[in-house]
C-alpha positions as a Python dict, from the first residue, in 0.01 Angstrom:
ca = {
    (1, 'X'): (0, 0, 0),
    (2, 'X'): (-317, 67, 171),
    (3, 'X'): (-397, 269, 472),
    (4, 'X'): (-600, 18, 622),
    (5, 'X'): (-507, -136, 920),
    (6, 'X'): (-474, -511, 858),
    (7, 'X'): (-722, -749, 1031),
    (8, 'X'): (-549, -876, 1285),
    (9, 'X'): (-573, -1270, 1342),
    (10, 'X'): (-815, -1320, 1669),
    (11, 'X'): (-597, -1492, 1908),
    (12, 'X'): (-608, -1881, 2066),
    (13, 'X'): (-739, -1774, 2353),
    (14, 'X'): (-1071, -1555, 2238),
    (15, 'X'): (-1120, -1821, 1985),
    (16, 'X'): (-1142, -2080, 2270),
    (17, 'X'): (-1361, -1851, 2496),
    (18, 'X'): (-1576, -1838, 2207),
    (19, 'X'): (-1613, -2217, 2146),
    (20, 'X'): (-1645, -2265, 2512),
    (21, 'X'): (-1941, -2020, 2558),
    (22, 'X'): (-2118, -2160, 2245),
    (23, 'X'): (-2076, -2493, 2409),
    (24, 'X'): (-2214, -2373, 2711),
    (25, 'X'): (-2480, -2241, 2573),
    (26, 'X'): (-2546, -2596, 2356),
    (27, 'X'): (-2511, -2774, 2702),
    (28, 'X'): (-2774, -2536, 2863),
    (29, 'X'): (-3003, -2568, 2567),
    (30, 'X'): (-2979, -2932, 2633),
    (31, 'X'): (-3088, -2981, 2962),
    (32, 'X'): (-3339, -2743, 2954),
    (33, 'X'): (-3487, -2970, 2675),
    (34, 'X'): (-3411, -3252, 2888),
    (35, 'X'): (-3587, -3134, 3191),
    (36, 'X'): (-3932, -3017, 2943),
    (37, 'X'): (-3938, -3396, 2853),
    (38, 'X'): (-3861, -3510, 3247),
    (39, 'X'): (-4143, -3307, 3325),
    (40, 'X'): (-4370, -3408, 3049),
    (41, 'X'): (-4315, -3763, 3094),
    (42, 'X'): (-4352, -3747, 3472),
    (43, 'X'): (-4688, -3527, 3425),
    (44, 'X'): (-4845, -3816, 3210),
    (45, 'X'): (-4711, -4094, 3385),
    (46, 'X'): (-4873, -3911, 3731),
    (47, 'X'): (-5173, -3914, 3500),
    (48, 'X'): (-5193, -4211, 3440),
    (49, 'X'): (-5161, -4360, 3818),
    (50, 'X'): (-5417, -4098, 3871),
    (51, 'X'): (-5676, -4213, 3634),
    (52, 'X'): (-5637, -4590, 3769),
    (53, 'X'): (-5605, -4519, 4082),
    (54, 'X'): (-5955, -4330, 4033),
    (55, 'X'): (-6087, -4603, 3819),
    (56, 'X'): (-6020, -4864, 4079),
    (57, 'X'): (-6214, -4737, 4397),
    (58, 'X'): (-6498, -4645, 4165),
    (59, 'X'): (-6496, -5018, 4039),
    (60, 'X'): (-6472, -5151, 4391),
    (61, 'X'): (-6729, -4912, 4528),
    (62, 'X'): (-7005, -5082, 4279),
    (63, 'X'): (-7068, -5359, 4454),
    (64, 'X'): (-6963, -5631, 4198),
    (65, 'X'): (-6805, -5878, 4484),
    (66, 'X'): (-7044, -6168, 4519),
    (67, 'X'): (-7242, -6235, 4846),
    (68, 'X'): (-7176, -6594, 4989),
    (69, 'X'): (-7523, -6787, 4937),
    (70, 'X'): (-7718, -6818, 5272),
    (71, 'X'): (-7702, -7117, 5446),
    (72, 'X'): (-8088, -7201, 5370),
    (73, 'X'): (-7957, -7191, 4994),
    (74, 'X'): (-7707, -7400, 5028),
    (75, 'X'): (-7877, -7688, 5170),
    (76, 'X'): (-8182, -7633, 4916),
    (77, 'X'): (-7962, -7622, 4639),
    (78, 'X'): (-8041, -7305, 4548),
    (79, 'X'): (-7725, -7143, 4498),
    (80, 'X'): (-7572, -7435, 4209),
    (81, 'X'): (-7865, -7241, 3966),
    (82, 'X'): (-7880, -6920, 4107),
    (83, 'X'): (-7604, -6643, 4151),
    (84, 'X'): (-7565, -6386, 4409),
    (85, 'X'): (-7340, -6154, 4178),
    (86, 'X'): (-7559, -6039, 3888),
    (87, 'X'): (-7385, -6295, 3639),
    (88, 'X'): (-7609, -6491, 3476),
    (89, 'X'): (-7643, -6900, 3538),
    (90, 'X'): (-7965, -7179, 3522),
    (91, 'X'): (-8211, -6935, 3653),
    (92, 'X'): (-8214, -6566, 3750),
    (93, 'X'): (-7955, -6380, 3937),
    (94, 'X'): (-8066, -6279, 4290),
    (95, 'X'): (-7872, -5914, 4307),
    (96, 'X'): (-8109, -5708, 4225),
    (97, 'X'): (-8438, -5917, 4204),
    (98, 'X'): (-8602, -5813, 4512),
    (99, 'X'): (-8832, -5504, 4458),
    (100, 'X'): (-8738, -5514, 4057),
    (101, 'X'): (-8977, -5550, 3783),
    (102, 'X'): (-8971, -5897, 3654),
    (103, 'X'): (-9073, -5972, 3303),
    (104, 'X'): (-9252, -6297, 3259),
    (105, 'X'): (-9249, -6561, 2965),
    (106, 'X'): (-9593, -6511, 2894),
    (107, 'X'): (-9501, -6122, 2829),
    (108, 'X'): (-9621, -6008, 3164),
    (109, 'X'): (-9474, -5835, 3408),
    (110, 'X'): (-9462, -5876, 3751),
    (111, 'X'): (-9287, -5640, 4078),
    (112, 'X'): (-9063, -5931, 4286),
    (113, 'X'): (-9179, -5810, 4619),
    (114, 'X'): (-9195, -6100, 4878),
    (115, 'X'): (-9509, -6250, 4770),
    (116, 'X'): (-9352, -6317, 4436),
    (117, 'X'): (-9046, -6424, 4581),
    (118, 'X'): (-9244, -6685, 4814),
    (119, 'X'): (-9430, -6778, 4486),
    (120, 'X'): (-9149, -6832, 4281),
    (121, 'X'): (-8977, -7043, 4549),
    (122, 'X'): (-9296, -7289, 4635),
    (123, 'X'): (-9444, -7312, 4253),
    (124, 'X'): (-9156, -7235, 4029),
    (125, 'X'): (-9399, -7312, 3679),
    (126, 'X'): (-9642, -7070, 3773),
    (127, 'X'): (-9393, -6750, 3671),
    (128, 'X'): (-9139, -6807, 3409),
    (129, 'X'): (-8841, -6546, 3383),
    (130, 'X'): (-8826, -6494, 3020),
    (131, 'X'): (-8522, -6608, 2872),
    (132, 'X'): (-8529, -6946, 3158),
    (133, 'X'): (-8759, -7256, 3140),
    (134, 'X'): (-8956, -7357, 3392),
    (135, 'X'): (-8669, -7631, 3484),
    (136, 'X'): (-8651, -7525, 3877),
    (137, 'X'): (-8759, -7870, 4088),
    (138, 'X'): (-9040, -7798, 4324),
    (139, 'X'): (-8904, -7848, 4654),
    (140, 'X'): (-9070, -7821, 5034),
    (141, 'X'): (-8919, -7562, 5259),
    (142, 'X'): (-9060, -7493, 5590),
    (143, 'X'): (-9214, -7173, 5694),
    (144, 'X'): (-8854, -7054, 5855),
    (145, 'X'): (-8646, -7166, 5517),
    (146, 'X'): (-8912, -7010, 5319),
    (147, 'X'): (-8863, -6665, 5541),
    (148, 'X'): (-8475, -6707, 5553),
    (149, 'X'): (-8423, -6749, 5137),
    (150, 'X'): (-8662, -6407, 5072),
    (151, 'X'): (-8536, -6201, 5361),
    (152, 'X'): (-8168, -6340, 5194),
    (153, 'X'): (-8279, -6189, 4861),
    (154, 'X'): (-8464, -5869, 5007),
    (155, 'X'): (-8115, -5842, 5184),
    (156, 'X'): (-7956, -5804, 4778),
    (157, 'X'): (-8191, -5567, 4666),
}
């Protein structure tokens, strides 16, 4: 026989406290990885809605929207060939024209102030946009259309 004192069994209940406070201590890990991801997830979802929420008012502050063709263009039959919203159609967009340099088909280049804009309008062959024929009908505008359809364009600049 030994003197050593025999290891004593550790009883139900300390084994249970320990399983209990290892679970607890599982559990805690477990929501404290729960509420990383919660956070990480909300962080790049806020992110996100931040970004496109940015993206949109700097897309709508641009100025893309078209302009509703004046009523002198209308009647004329301006507007079927020319657009009011950059896009291209049958002849040049008006956004932008007014005050722009203009390059010609001959190579030239021209500034679209309004005596090229009442040129263009009352002999469209005499200045060709390149990249458009000279396929725009000569039509007769009074003095007061004629004022109406540049101030319209000046008004797109």
């Amino acid at each position: 026989m030994s003197n050593k004192v025999p290891r004593s069994q550790p009883s139900l209940r300390s084994t249970f406290a320990e399983r209990a406070e290892a679970a607890a201590h599982a559990a805690a890990a477990g929501e404290r990885r729960r509420r990383r991801l919660a956070i990480a997830v909300g962080s790049a979802l806020a992110t996100v809605v931040l970004v496109g929420a940015i993206t949109f008012v700097v897309l709508r502050s641009r100025g893309d929207e078209a302009v509703a063709p004046s009523a002198e263009a209308v009647a004329l039959g301006c507007s079927s060939c020319h657009t009011t919203d950059g896009q291209r159609s049958e002849g040049p967009t008006w956004k932008g024209l007014a005050g722009s340099t203009v390059t010609l088909a001959d190579g030239s280049t021209v500034v679209a102030d309004d005596a090229y804009l009442r040129r263009a309008i009352t002999d469209p062959a005499a200045d060709v946009v390149t990249g458009y024929t000279a396929s725009m009908p000569t039509i007769e505008v009074t003095d007061a259309q004629l004022a109406a359809l540049v101030a319209f364009i000046d008004s797109l600049r």
